[in-house]
PDB file of C-alpha atoms in Angstrom:
ATOM      1  CA  UNK A 173       0.000   0.000   0.000  1.00  0.00           C
ATOM      2  CA  UNK A 174       1.363   3.415  -0.949  1.00  0.00           C
ATOM      3  CA  UNK A 175       1.796   6.153   1.639  1.00  0.00           C
ATOM      4  CA  UNK A 176       0.842   9.639   0.434  1.00  0.00           C
ATOM      5  CA  UNK A 177       1.681  12.886   2.224  1.00  0.00           C
ATOM      6  CA  UNK A 178      -0.868  15.648   1.675  1.00  0.00           C
ATOM      7  CA  UNK A 179       0.434  19.174   2.325  1.00  0.00           C
ATOM      8  CA  UNK A 180      -2.662  21.384   2.198  1.00  0.00           C
ATOM      9  CA  UNK A 181      -4.105  24.120   4.426  1.00  0.00           C
ATOM     10  CA  UNK A 182      -7.762  23.771   3.395  1.00  0.00           C
ATOM     11  CA  UNK A 183      -9.389  21.220   5.713  1.00  0.00           C
ATOM     12  CA  UNK A 184     -12.241  20.499   3.284  1.00  0.00           C
ATOM     13  CA  UNK A 185      -9.759  19.599   0.560  1.00  0.00           C
ATOM     14  CA  UNK A 186      -7.763  17.477   3.012  1.00  0.00           C
ATOM     15  CA  UNK A 187     -10.921  15.557   3.973  1.00  0.00           C
ATOM     16  CA  UNK A 188     -11.880  15.118   0.307  1.00  0.00           C
ATOM     17  CA  UNK A 189      -8.415  13.880  -0.677  1.00  0.00           C
ATOM     18  CA  UNK A 190      -8.032  11.556   2.305  1.00  0.00           C
ATOM     19  CA  UNK A 191     -11.478  10.009   1.827  1.00  0.00           C
ATOM     20  CA  UNK A 192     -10.962   9.421  -1.873  1.00  0.00           C
ATOM     21  CA  UNK A 193      -7.405   8.158  -1.611  1.00  0.00           C
ATOM     22  CA  UNK A 194      -8.154   5.851   1.314  1.00  0.00           C
ATOM     23  CA  UNK A 195     -11.141   4.447  -0.595  1.00  0.00           C
ATOM     24  CA  UNK A 196      -8.669   3.508  -3.340  1.00  0.00           C
ATOM     25  CA  UNK A 197      -6.296   1.737  -0.943  1.00  0.00           C
ATOM     26  CA  UNK A 198      -3.796   4.476  -0.165  1.00  0.00           C
ATOM     27  CA  UNK A 199      -2.604   5.431   3.302  1.00  0.00           C
ATOM     28  CA  UNK A 200      -2.509   9.169   3.898  1.00  0.00           C
ATOM     29  CA  UNK A 201      -0.885  11.631   6.248  1.00  0.00           C
ATOM     30  CA  UNK A 202      -1.946  15.281   6.099  1.00  0.00           C
ATOM     31  CA  UNK A 203      -0.247  18.423   7.359  1.00  0.00           C
ATOM     32  CA  UNK A 204      -1.283  22.026   6.825  1.00  0.00           C
ATOM     33  CA  UNK A 205       1.909  24.061   7.193  1.00  0.00           C
ATOM     34  CA  UNK A 206       5.281  24.091   5.532  1.00  0.00           C
ATOM     35  CA  UNK A 207       7.052  23.654   8.846  1.00  0.00           C
ATOM     36  CA  UNK A 208       5.084  20.466   9.570  1.00  0.00           C
ATOM     37  CA  UNK A 209       5.716  19.239   6.037  1.00  0.00           C
ATOM     38  CA  UNK A 210       9.473  19.518   6.318  1.00  0.00           C
ATOM     39  CA  UNK A 211       9.457  17.817   9.732  1.00  0.00           C
ATOM     40  CA  UNK A 212       7.239  14.927   8.621  1.00  0.00           C
ATOM     41  CA  UNK A 213       9.357  14.362   5.512  1.00  0.00           C
ATOM     42  CA  UNK A 214      12.404  13.913   7.728  1.00  0.00           C
ATOM     43  CA  UNK A 215      10.574  11.515  10.039  1.00  0.00           C
ATOM     44  CA  UNK A 216       8.417   9.500   7.653  1.00  0.00           C
ATOM     45  CA  UNK A 217       8.698   7.444   4.533  1.00  0.00           C
ATOM     46  CA  UNK A 218       6.317   8.435   1.775  1.00  0.00           C
ATOM     47  CA  UNK A 219       5.796   7.216  -1.748  1.00  0.00           C
ATOM     48  CA  UNK A 220       4.255  10.470  -3.020  1.00  0.00           C
ATOM     49  CA  UNK A 221       3.581  14.054  -1.937  1.00  0.00           C
ATOM     50  CA  UNK A 222       0.584  16.146  -2.953  1.00  0.00           C
ATOM     51  CA  UNK A 223       1.617  19.766  -2.341  1.00  0.00           C
ATOM     52  CA  UNK A 224      -0.462  22.938  -2.244  1.00  0.00           C
ATOM     53  CA  UNK A 225       1.487  26.116  -2.969  1.00  0.00           C
ATOM     54  CA  UNK A 226      -0.661  28.471  -0.866  1.00  0.00           C
ATOM     55  CA  UNK A 227       0.367  27.483   2.650  1.00  0.00           C
ATOM     56  CA  UNK A 228      -0.099  29.852   5.601  1.00  0.00           C
ATOM     57  CA  UNK A 229       3.507  29.949   6.814  1.00  0.00           C
ATOM     58  CA  UNK A 230       5.609  29.353   3.689  1.00  0.00           C
ATOM     59  CA  UNK A 231       5.153  29.327  -0.037  1.00  0.00           C
ATOM     60  CA  UNK A 232       4.821  25.787  -1.371  1.00  0.00           C
ATOM     61  CA  UNK A 233       7.575  26.421  -3.905  1.00  0.00           C
ATOM     62  CA  UNK A 234       9.918  27.043  -0.962  1.00  0.00           C
ATOM     63  CA  UNK A 235       8.933  23.667   0.480  1.00  0.00           C
ATOM     64  CA  UNK A 236       9.403  22.014  -2.896  1.00  0.00           C
ATOM     65  CA  UNK A 237      12.884  23.494  -3.342  1.00  0.00           C
ATOM     66  CA  UNK A 238      13.829  22.574   0.242  1.00  0.00           C
ATOM     67  CA  UNK A 239      12.766  18.942  -0.237  1.00  0.00           C
ATOM     68  CA  UNK A 240      14.697  18.663  -3.485  1.00  0.00           C
ATOM     69  CA  UNK A 241      17.682  20.436  -1.903  1.00  0.00           C
ATOM     70  CA  UNK A 242      17.680  17.850   0.906  1.00  0.00           C
ATOM     71  CA  UNK A 243      17.918  15.095  -1.683  1.00  0.00           C
ATOM     72  CA  UNK A 244      14.316  13.860  -1.565  1.00  0.00           C
ATOM     73  CA  UNK A 245      13.527  12.156  -4.850  1.00  0.00           C
ATOM     74  CA  UNK A 246       9.972  11.066  -4.090  1.00  0.00           C
ATOM     75  CA  UNK A 247       7.365  12.116  -6.647  1.00  0.00           C
ATOM     76  CA  UNK A 248       5.683  15.446  -5.881  1.00  0.00           C
ATOM     77  CA  UNK A 249       2.410  16.516  -7.466  1.00  0.00           C
ATOM     78  CA  UNK A 250       1.596  20.196  -7.026  1.00  0.00           C
ATOM     79  CA  UNK A 251      -2.145  20.714  -6.499  1.00  0.00           C
ATOM     80  CA  UNK A 252      -2.856  24.432  -6.448  1.00  0.00           C
ATOM     81  CA  UNK A 253      -5.163  27.258  -7.458  1.00  0.00           C
ATOM     82  CA  UNK A 254      -2.226  29.002  -9.173  1.00  0.00           C
ATOM     83  CA  UNK A 255      -2.960  28.506 -12.836  1.00  0.00           C
ATOM     84  CA  UNK A 256      -1.285  29.723 -15.975  1.00  0.00           C
ATOM     85  CA  UNK A 257       1.750  28.641 -17.900  1.00  0.00           C
ATOM     86  CA  UNK A 258       4.194  30.768 -15.900  1.00  0.00           C
ATOM     87  CA  UNK A 259       3.112  29.181 -12.588  1.00  0.00           C
ATOM     88  CA  UNK A 260       3.143  25.678 -14.038  1.00  0.00           C
ATOM     89  CA  UNK A 261       6.635  26.144 -15.453  1.00  0.00           C
ATOM     90  CA  UNK A 262       7.878  27.598 -12.141  1.00  0.00           C
ATOM     91  CA  UNK A 263       6.510  24.566 -10.277  1.00  0.00           C
ATOM     92  CA  UNK A 264       8.029  22.061 -12.657  1.00  0.00           C
ATOM     93  CA  UNK A 265      11.361  23.869 -12.765  1.00  0.00           C
ATOM     94  CA  UNK A 266      11.408  23.915  -8.946  1.00  0.00           C
ATOM     95  CA  UNK A 267      11.252  20.116  -8.903  1.00  0.00           C
ATOM     96  CA  UNK A 268       7.600  19.104  -9.153  1.00  0.00           C
ATOM     97  CA  UNK A 269       6.910  15.947 -11.127  1.00  0.00           C
ATOM     98  CA  UNK A 270       3.405  17.069 -12.067  1.00  0.00           C
ATOM     99  CA  UNK A 271       1.219  20.163 -11.707  1.00  0.00           C
ATOM    100  CA  UNK A 272      -2.573  20.178 -11.367  1.00  0.00           C
ATOM    101  CA  UNK A 273      -4.727  23.262 -10.897  1.00  0.00           C
ATOM    102  CA  UNK A 274      -7.822  23.567  -8.712  1.00  0.00           C
ATOM    103  CA  UNK A 275     -10.624  22.927  -9.248  1.00  0.00           C
ATOM    104  CA  UNK A 276      -9.567  19.449 -10.289  1.00  0.00           C
ATOM    105  CA  UNK A 277     -11.040  16.095 -11.211  1.00  0.00           C
ATOM    106  CA  UNK A 278     -10.356  13.420  -8.597  1.00  0.00           C
ATOM    107  CA  UNK A 279     -10.251  10.791 -11.357  1.00  0.00           C
ATOM    108  CA  UNK A 280      -7.532  12.776 -13.132  1.00  0.00           C
ATOM    109  CA  UNK A 281      -5.543  13.049  -9.889  1.00  0.00           C
ATOM    110  CA  UNK A 282      -5.829   9.265  -9.417  1.00  0.00           C
ATOM    111  CA  UNK A 283      -4.624   8.659 -12.964  1.00  0.00           C
ATOM    112  CA  UNK A 284      -1.609  10.910 -12.371  1.00  0.00           C
ATOM    113  CA  UNK A 285      -0.820   9.143  -9.090  1.00  0.00           C
TER     114      UNK A 285
END
């Protein structure tokens, strides 16, 4: 069973993601700040990260760059409201493996996972 870390500050989205992913056999851990995300990544073993860019304490791109700078190679899917080519390119160039904008289709997210 794959372990997915959800880094998201919106509790409704966290609940939606956890319910859907768990229904499809994934284990999930959710945090809602960048500080928690960096700590949990040091402590836990994850197969995938779903990362929001609009976190309350740090920009998600900062978290993404920090994880890559620490040598984490796990797949990271950015899931954010920041749309547009410039934002997508910035996310991918910062180390994201995929970039999905909100609102999103859960079936599409599953296919990308």
